[in-house]
Amino acid sequence: MLTSTASIGDQYWLLFPPSQRLLLRIGTKVVDEWQISLDYVRGSNIYVRGSLGLRAWSLRLRA
């Protein structure tokens, strides 16, 4: 039963049988996890580059 408070996304899920809904939700979860992992790797690369840059800068000050 659709209520007036159901969002468009909730209505979209109702178009699929329960078994397909589960697969779609699992697929969405996997994609979300990959996105989080990619963002973490990108952030780590920026952090590593920044720390290497600071290290090189501090070595220049000592020389």
GROMACS .gro file of C-alpha atoms in nm, residues 17-53:
model
   37
   17PRO     CA    1   0.946  -0.881  -0.698
   18PRO     CA    2   1.102  -0.934  -0.350
   19SER     CA    3   1.388  -1.153  -0.479
   20GLN     CA    4   1.492  -0.889  -0.732
   21ARG     CA    5   1.457  -0.615  -0.472
   22LEU     CA    6   1.708  -0.797  -0.254
   23LEU     CA    7   1.955  -0.829  -0.542
   24LEU     CA    8   1.915  -0.462  -0.631
   25ARG     CA    9   1.973  -0.357  -0.270
   26ILE     CA   10   2.282  -0.579  -0.245
   27GLY     CA   11   2.413  -0.436  -0.574
   28THR     CA   12   2.356  -0.083  -0.450
   29LYS     CA   13   2.535  -0.162  -0.124
   30VAL     CA   14   2.837  -0.304  -0.312
   31VAL     CA   15   2.855   0.005  -0.534
   32ASP     CA   16   2.835   0.230  -0.226
   33GLU     CA   17   3.117   0.035  -0.057
   34TRP     CA   18   3.334   0.066  -0.369
   35GLN     CA   19   3.268   0.440  -0.380
   36ILE     CA   20   3.367   0.474  -0.013
   37SER     CA   21   3.683   0.270  -0.081
   38LEU     CA   22   3.775   0.484  -0.382
   39ASP     CA   23   3.719   0.804  -0.185
   40TYR     CA   24   3.938   0.668   0.096
   41VAL     CA   25   4.217   0.578  -0.148
   42ARG     CA   26   4.196   0.922  -0.310
   43GLY     CA   27   4.207   1.087   0.032
   44SER     CA   28   4.501   0.871   0.136
   45ASN     CA   29   4.692   0.963  -0.179
   46ILE     CA   30   4.637   1.332  -0.109
   47TYR     CA   31   4.750   1.282   0.252
   48VAL     CA   32   5.062   1.091   0.144
   49ARG     CA   33   5.147   1.353  -0.119
   50GLY     CA   34   5.097   1.629   0.134
   51SER     CA   35   5.314   1.463   0.399
   52LEU     CA   36   5.587   1.387   0.145
   53GLY     CA   37   5.573   1.749   0.032
   0.00000   0.00000   0.00000
